[in-house]
Amino acid sequence: MKYLPFEHLIYQTNLSEKEVIVKLSDYMQTKRNRFKFNGNPTKEYEGFINGNSFEINRIIKNRNSFLPQITGTIQRNNNETQIEVKMRLDWTVFGFLLFWCSLVIFFLIMTLTQSEISTDILLPFFMLLFAYLLTMLGFKIESKRSKKDLEKMLAAKIIKK
């Protein structure tokens, strides 16, 4: 998944399950309404905790449609706690990208079926490359930051990428 906007990680910590939940709660506030301004955020992340699972995302001052949506499950394993974390794009962003790239590919196929091939064929390739680079850059920069934050706040280390 190195070249896709998805991450699957397993963190390991000496904290108990309850301590992990408390630590997450310390860095997290409830999810804000997307369309309403709720003032300055007081924490670094927003989301919710439900039992031993959570869904969070980092609160940023600017806009980044490619901000990772982080889901995780907490489970005790021998004397240590493991936190399985998955980072992915928001479903609406992923759906839009899929739709947009499908249209570009459709027009690429239409261009290829013409009897004359010209330099017009390069435009769809550049559009697809631009979409890929923009998505990956926006996602990976934020996922890297979230990985470091999770390591710090949970006093954990990544045991599986």
Short mmCIF file of C-alpha atoms in Angstrom, two decimals:
data_model
loop_
_atom_site.label_atom_id
_atom_site.label_comp_id
_atom_site.label_asym_id
_atom_site.label_seq_id
_atom_site.Cartn_x
_atom_site.Cartn_y
_atom_site.Cartn_z
CA MET A 1 0.00 0.00 0.00
CA LYS A 2 3.05 2.23 -0.21
CA TYR A 3 1.87 3.76 -3.49
CA LEU A 4 -1.82 4.09 -2.53
CA PRO A 5 -3.53 6.49 -0.11
CA PHE A 6 -4.03 3.78 2.53
CA GLU A 7 -2.03 2.80 5.61
CA HIS A 8 -2.36 -0.23 7.88
CA LEU A 9 -0.26 -0.14 11.05
CA ILE A 10 -0.06 -1.97 14.34
CA TYR A 11 1.23 -0.10 17.37
CA GLN A 12 2.40 -1.80 20.55
CA THR A 13 2.45 -0.14 23.97
CA ASN A 14 2.86 -1.09 27.62
CA LEU A 15 -0.23 0.94 28.55
CA SER A 16 -3.46 -0.88 29.40
CA GLU A 17 -6.52 -0.64 27.15
CA LYS A 18 -8.14 1.88 29.50
CA GLU A 19 -4.99 3.99 29.63
CA VAL A 20 -4.86 4.05 25.81
CA ILE A 21 -8.47 5.23 25.69
CA VAL A 22 -7.75 7.94 28.27
CA LYS A 23 -4.67 9.09 26.33
CA LEU A 24 -6.69 9.23 23.10
CA SER A 25 -9.41 11.20 24.89
CA ASP A 26 -6.84 13.72 26.13
CA TYR A 27 -5.85 14.57 22.54
CA MET A 28 -9.33 14.37 21.00
CA GLN A 29 -12.53 16.37 20.93
CA THR A 30 -15.91 15.40 19.52
CA LYS A 31 -16.33 15.80 15.79
CA ARG A 32 -17.28 19.29 14.61
CA ASN A 33 -19.93 20.06 12.04
CA ARG A 34 -18.24 20.40 8.62
CA PHE A 35 -20.36 23.34 7.56
CA LYS A 36 -20.47 25.29 10.79
CA PHE A 37 -17.68 27.25 12.43
CA ASN A 38 -17.29 26.10 16.03
CA GLY A 39 -14.51 28.40 17.15
CA ASN A 40 -10.92 27.45 17.75
CA PRO A 41 -10.26 23.76 18.33
CA THR A 42 -8.97 22.90 21.79
CA LYS A 43 -7.37 19.57 20.87
CA GLU A 44 -5.26 18.15 18.05
CA TYR A 45 -7.73 15.50 16.86
CA GLU A 46 -11.47 15.11 16.53
CA GLY A 47 -13.63 12.03 16.40
CA PHE A 48 -15.13 9.50 18.75
CA ILE A 49 -14.32 6.42 20.81
CA ASN A 50 -16.77 3.51 20.93
CA GLY A 51 -15.74 0.74 23.30
CA ASN A 52 -12.31 -0.45 22.14
CA SER A 53 -12.46 1.19 18.72
CA PHE A 54 -12.06 4.77 17.59
CA GLU A 55 -12.38 7.02 14.55
CA ILE A 56 -10.37 10.22 14.48
CA ASN A 57 -8.77 12.72 12.15
CA ARG A 58 -6.32 15.53 12.74
CA ILE A 59 -7.69 19.07 13.09
CA ILE A 60 -5.93 21.37 10.67
CA LYS A 61 -6.30 25.11 10.14
CA ASN A 62 -6.46 24.94 6.37
CA ARG A 63 -8.27 22.61 3.98
CA ASN A 64 -6.90 19.27 2.85
CA SER A 65 -9.40 16.95 1.21
CA PHE A 66 -6.80 14.19 1.39
CA LEU A 67 -6.57 14.26 5.21
CA PRO A 68 -6.43 10.65 6.47
CA GLN A 69 -9.47 9.28 8.26
CA ILE A 70 -8.02 7.14 11.06
CA THR A 71 -9.83 4.12 12.48
CA GLY A 72 -8.42 1.84 15.12
CA THR A 73 -9.09 -1.03 17.47
CA ILE A 74 -7.44 -1.56 20.83
CA GLN A 75 -6.80 -5.06 22.17
CA ARG A 76 -4.77 -6.60 24.96
CA ASN A 77 -2.13 -9.12 23.86
CA ASN A 78 -0.22 -10.81 26.70
CA ASN A 79 1.36 -8.02 28.80
CA GLU A 80 1.08 -5.39 26.06
CA THR A 81 -1.67 -3.59 24.24
CA GLN A 82 -1.87 -3.53 20.45
CA ILE A 83 -3.60 -0.78 18.53
CA GLU A 84 -4.48 -1.67 14.95
CA VAL A 85 -4.75 1.52 12.92
CA LYS A 86 -6.04 2.04 9.39
CA MET A 87 -5.71 5.34 7.57
CA ARG A 88 -7.69 6.01 4.42
CA LEU A 89 -9.20 8.78 2.34
CA ASP A 90 -12.66 10.05 3.14
CA TRP A 91 -15.23 8.05 1.11
CA THR A 92 -16.59 11.14 -0.63
CA VAL A 93 -13.12 12.22 -1.75
CA PHE A 94 -12.30 8.68 -2.89
CA GLY A 95 -15.59 8.50 -4.83
CA PHE A 96 -14.97 11.87 -6.51
CA LEU A 97 -11.43 10.85 -7.49
CA LEU A 98 -12.71 7.57 -8.90
CA PHE A 99 -15.40 9.38 -10.92
CA TRP A 100 -13.00 12.07 -12.18
CA CYS A 101 -10.27 9.59 -13.17
CA SER A 102 -12.87 7.41 -14.91
CA LEU A 103 -13.91 10.37 -17.02
CA VAL A 104 -10.30 11.15 -17.91
CA ILE A 105 -9.68 7.50 -18.85
CA PHE A 106 -12.86 7.51 -20.96
CA PHE A 107 -11.62 10.55 -22.89
CA LEU A 108 -8.19 8.93 -23.20
CA ILE A 109 -9.78 5.85 -24.79
CA MET A 110 -11.83 8.07 -27.09
CA THR A 111 -8.63 9.86 -28.15
CA LEU A 112 -6.85 6.55 -28.76
CA THR A 113 -9.66 5.24 -30.98
CA GLN A 114 -9.33 8.17 -33.36
CA SER A 115 -7.48 7.38 -36.55
CA GLU A 116 -4.95 10.18 -36.03
CA ILE A 117 -2.90 10.18 -32.86
CA SER A 118 -1.57 13.58 -31.89
CA THR A 119 -0.05 15.27 -28.90
CA ASP A 120 -3.57 15.63 -27.46
CA ILE A 121 -3.08 12.15 -26.02
CA LEU A 122 -0.58 13.52 -23.49
CA LEU A 123 -3.12 15.75 -21.72
CA PRO A 124 -5.13 12.89 -20.11
CA PHE A 125 -1.88 11.25 -18.95
CA PHE A 126 -0.75 14.49 -17.32
CA MET A 127 -4.19 14.93 -15.73
CA LEU A 128 -4.05 11.44 -14.23
CA LEU A 129 -0.46 11.94 -13.04
CA PHE A 130 -1.39 15.29 -11.48
CA ALA A 131 -4.39 13.77 -9.65
CA TYR A 132 -2.24 10.89 -8.36
CA LEU A 133 0.61 13.14 -7.16
CA LEU A 134 -1.76 15.63 -5.52
CA THR A 135 -3.61 12.84 -3.72
CA MET A 136 -0.49 11.04 -2.55
CA LEU A 137 1.32 14.19 -1.47
CA GLY A 138 -1.67 15.48 0.51
CA PHE A 139 -2.33 12.09 2.10
CA LYS A 140 1.24 10.96 2.89
CA ILE A 141 2.31 14.26 4.47
CA GLU A 142 -0.64 14.15 6.85
CA SER A 143 -0.38 10.40 7.53
CA LYS A 144 3.29 10.77 8.43
CA ARG A 145 2.39 13.47 10.96
CA SER A 146 -0.46 11.38 12.40
CA LYS A 147 1.83 8.34 12.76
CA LYS A 148 4.29 10.38 14.82
CA ASP A 149 1.47 11.86 16.90
CA LEU A 150 0.02 8.43 17.66
CA GLU A 151 3.45 7.09 18.66
CA LYS A 152 3.94 10.03 21.00
CA MET A 153 0.47 10.17 22.57
CA LEU A 154 0.20 6.38 23.11
CA ALA A 155 3.86 5.85 24.11
CA ALA A 156 3.89 3.17 21.43
CA LYS A 157 6.04 1.86 18.66
CA ILE A 158 5.02 0.57 15.24
CA ILE A 159 5.53 -3.19 15.01
CA LYS A 160 3.91 -3.77 11.62
CA LYS A 161 3.52 -1.52 8.61
#
